[in-house]
CSV table of C-alpha atoms in Angstrom, one decimal:
chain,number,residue,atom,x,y,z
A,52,UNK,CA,62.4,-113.7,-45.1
A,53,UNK,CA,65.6,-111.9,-46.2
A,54,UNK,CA,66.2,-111.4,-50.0
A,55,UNK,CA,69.6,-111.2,-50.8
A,56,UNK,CA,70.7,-110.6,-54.6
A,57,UNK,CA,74.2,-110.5,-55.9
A,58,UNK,CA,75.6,-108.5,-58.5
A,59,UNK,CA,78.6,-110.5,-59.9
A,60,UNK,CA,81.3,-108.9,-62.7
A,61,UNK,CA,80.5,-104.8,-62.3
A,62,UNK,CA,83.3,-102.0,-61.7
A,63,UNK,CA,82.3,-101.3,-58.0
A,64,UNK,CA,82.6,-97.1,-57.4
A,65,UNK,CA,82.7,-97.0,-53.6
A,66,UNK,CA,81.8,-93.4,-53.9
A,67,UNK,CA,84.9,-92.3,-51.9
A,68,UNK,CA,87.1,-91.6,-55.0
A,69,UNK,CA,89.0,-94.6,-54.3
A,70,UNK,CA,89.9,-96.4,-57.9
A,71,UNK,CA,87.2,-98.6,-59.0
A,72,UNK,CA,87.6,-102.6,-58.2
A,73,UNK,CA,85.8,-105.8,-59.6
A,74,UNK,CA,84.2,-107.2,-57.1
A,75,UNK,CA,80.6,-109.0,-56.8
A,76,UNK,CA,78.3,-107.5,-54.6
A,77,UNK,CA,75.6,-109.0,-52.0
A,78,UNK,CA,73.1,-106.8,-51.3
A,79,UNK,CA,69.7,-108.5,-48.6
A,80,UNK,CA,66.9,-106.5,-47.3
A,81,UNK,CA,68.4,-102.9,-49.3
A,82,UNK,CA,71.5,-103.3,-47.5
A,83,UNK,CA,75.0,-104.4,-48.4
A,84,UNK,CA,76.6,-107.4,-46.6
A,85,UNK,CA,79.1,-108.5,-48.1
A,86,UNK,CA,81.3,-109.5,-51.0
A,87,UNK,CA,82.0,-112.6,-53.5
A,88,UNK,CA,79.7,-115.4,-54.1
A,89,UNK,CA,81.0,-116.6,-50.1
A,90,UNK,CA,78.4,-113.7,-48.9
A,91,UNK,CA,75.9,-114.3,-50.8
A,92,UNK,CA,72.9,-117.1,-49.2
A,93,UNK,CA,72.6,-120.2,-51.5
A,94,UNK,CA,69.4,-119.4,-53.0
A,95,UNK,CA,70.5,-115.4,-53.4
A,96,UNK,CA,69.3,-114.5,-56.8
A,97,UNK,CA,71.9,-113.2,-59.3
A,98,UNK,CA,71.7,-109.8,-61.7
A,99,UNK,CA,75.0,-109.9,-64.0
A,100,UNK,CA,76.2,-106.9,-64.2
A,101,UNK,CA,79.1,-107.5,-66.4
A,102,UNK,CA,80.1,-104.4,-68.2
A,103,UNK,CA,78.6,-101.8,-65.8
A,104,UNK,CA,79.3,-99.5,-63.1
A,105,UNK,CA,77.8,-100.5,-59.7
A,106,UNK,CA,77.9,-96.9,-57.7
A,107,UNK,CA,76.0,-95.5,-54.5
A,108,UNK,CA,72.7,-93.8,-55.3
A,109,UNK,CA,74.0,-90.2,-56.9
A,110,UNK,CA,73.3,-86.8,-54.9
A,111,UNK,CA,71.2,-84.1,-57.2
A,112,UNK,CA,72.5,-81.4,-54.7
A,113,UNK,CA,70.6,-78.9,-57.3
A,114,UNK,CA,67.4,-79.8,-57.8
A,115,UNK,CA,64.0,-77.8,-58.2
A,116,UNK,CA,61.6,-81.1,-57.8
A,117,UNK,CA,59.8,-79.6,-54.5
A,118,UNK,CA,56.4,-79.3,-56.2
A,119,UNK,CA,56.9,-82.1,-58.6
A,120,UNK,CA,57.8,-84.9,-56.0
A,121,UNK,CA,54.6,-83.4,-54.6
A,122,UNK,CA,52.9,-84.1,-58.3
A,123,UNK,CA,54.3,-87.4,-59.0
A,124,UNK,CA,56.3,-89.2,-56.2
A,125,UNK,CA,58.2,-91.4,-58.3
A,126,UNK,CA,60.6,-89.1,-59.6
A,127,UNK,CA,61.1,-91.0,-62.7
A,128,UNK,CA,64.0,-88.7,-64.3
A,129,UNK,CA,65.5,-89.1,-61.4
A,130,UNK,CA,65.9,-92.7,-60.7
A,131,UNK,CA,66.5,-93.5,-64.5
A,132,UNK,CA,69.9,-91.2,-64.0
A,133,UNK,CA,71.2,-93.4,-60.5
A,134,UNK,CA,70.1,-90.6,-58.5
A,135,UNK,CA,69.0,-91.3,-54.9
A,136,UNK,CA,68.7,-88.3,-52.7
A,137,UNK,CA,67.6,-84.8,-54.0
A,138,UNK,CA,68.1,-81.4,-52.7
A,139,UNK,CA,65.1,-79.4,-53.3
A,140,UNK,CA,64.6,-75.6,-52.1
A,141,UNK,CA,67.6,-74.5,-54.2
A,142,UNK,CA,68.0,-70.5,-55.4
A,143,UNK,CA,65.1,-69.2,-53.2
A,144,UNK,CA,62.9,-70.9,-54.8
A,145,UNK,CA,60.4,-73.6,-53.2
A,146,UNK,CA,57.0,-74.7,-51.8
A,147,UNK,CA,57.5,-73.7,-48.3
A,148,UNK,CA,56.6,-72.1,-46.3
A,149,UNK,CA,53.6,-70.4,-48.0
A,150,UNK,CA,53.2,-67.2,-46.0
A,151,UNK,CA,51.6,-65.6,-48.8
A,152,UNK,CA,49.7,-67.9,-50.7
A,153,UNK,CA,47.8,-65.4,-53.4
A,154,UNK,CA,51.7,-64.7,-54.6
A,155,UNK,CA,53.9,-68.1,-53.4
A,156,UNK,CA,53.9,-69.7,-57.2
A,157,UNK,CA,56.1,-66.5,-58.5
A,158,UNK,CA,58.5,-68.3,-56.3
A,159,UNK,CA,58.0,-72.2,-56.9
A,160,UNK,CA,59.2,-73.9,-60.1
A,161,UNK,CA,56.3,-76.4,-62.2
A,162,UNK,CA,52.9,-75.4,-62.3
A,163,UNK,CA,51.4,-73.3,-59.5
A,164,UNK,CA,47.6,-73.3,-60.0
A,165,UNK,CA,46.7,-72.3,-55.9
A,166,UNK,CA,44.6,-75.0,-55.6
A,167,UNK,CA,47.7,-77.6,-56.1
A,168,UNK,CA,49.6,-75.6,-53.9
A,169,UNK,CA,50.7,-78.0,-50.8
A,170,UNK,CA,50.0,-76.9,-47.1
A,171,UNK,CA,51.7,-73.8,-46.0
A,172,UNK,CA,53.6,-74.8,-43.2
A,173,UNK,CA,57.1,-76.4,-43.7
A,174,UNK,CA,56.8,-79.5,-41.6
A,175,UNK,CA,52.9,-79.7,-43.2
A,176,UNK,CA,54.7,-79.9,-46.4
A,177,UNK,CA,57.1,-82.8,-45.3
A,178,UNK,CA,54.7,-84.9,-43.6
A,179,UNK,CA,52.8,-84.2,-46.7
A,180,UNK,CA,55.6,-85.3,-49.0
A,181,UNK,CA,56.4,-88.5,-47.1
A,182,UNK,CA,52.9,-89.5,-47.0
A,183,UNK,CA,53.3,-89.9,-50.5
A,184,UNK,CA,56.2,-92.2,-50.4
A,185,UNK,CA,58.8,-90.2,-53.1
A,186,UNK,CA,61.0,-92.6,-55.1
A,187,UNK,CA,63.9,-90.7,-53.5
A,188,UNK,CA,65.4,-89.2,-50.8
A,189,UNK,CA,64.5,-85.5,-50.0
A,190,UNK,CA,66.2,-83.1,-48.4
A,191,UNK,CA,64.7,-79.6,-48.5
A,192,UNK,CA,66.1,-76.0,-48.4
A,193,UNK,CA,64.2,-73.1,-46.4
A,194,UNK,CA,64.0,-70.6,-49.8
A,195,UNK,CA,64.5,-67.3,-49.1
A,196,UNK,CA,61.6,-66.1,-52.1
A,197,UNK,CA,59.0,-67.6,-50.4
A,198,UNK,CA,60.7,-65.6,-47.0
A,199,UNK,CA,60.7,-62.5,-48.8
A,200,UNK,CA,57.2,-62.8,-50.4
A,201,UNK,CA,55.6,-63.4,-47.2
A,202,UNK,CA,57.5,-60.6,-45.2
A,203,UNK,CA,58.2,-57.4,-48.2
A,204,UNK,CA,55.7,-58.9,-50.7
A,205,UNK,CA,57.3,-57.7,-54.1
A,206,UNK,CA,58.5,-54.7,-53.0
A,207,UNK,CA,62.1,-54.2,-54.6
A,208,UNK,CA,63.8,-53.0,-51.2
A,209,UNK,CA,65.1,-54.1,-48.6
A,210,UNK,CA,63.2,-55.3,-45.5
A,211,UNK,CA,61.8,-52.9,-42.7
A,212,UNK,CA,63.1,-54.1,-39.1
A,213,UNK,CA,59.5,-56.0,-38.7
A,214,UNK,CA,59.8,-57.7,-41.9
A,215,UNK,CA,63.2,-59.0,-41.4
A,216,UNK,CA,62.5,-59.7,-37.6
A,217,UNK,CA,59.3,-62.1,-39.1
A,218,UNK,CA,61.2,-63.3,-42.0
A,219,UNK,CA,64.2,-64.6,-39.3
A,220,UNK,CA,61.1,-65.9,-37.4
A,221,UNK,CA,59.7,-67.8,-40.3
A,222,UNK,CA,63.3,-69.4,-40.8
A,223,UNK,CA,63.9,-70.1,-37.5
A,224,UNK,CA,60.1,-72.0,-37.5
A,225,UNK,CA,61.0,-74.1,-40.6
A,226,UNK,CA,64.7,-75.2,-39.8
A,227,UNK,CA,63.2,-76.2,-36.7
A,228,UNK,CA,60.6,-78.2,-38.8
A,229,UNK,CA,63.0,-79.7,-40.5
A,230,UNK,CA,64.7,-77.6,-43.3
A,231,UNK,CA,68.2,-78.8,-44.3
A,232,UNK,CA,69.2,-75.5,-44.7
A,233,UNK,CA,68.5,-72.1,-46.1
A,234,UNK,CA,69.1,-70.9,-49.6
A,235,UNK,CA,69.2,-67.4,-51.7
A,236,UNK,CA,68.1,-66.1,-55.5
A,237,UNK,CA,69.5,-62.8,-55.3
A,238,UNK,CA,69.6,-62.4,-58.9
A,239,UNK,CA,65.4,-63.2,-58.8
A,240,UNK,CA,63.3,-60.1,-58.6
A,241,UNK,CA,61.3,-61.6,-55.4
A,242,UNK,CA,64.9,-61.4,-53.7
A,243,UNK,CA,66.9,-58.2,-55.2
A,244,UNK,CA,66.1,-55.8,-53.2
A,245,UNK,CA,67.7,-57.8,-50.4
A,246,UNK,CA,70.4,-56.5,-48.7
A,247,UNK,CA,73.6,-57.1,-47.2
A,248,UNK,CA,72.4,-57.3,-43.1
A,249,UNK,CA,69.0,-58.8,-44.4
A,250,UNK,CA,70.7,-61.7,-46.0
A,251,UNK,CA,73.8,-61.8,-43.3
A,252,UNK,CA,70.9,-61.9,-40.0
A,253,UNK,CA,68.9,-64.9,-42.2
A,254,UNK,CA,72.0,-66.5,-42.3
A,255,UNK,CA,73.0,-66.5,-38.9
A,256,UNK,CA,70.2,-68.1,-38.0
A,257,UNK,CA,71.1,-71.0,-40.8
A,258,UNK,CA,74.0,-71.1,-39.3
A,259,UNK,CA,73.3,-71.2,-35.5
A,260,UNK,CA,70.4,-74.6,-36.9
């Protein structure tokens, strides 16, 4: 049975940049279908929303929630603020994949104890996280830390030719796995003694995924 609700009297943002119009909004089943009371089915419930913005779900393209959506699913601070999808994996920084799991929390914001420390692989992780049904939307960044841990340890160089050749193996494994993309803390002491072709060859094969 489809539940449709309208949202009569807000400024509707269509998230395009477009200026904002007045317009009452039928939603059914999570999905929009339509506009103005004529949409809406006769026994559609209604949610004034005089007075407010009605905007798509907001885009945290910045966040560092990888091991707390692990923690607590619901991502409270998150949906209180309007925002839908989250980008985790930023700076270098993330919970996968765990080459080296005696050092992976130097590289992983929120509290690292190993034993709450999620599976190592990168698609384990996933699975994992959407077992757990997150409030949000999640996509996640290949960090370059955890890389760098697993490959140089904390050595503040850059990589030997066998490190780098398993750290562009270990990106190539998570992108296919499902990493959004792949992302660098230079400025991070796990990551500064990076250099130029280290970073350049990892992202190549960012790029070429």
């Amino acid at each position: 049975e489809m539940r449709a609700v309208v949202l009569p009297g807000g400024e509707l943002h269509d998230g395009t940049g477009a200026p904002p119009v007045r317009a009452d909004l039928v939603i059914a089943d999570g999905r929009i279908i339509g506009f103005g009371a004529d949409a809406a089915p006769p026994d559609a419930e209604r949610v004034d929303v005089g007075g407010h913005v009605v905007a798509p779900g907001f885009i945290d393209s910045h966040s560092h929630s990888d091991f707390t959506l692990w923690i607590d699913p619901r991502a409270v601070s998150s949906v209180m603020q309007g925002v839908t999808t989250e980008i985790v994996g930023n700076c270098g920084h993330g919970c996968s994949p765990l080459i080296d799991r005696l050092r992976a929390g130097i590289a992983i914001y929120g509290p690292t104890d190993r034993e709450d420390l999620p599976p190592s692989g990168f698609g384990d992780y996933l699975d994992g996280l959407d077992r757990r049904r997150p409030a949000v939307n999640v996509l996640m960044l290949v960090p370059n830390g955890q890389l760098r841990l697993g490959a140089v340890g904390l050595a503040p160089r850059p990589a030997t030719p066998e490190e780098r050749s398993r750290m562009l193996g270990e990106l190539a494994r998570a992108l296919e796995a499902g990493g959004a993309g792949f992302s660098t803390g230079l400025e991070y002491a796990v990551e500064g003694g990076a250099d130029e072709g280290e970073v350049a060859a990892l992202a190549a094969v960012a790029g070429r995924a």
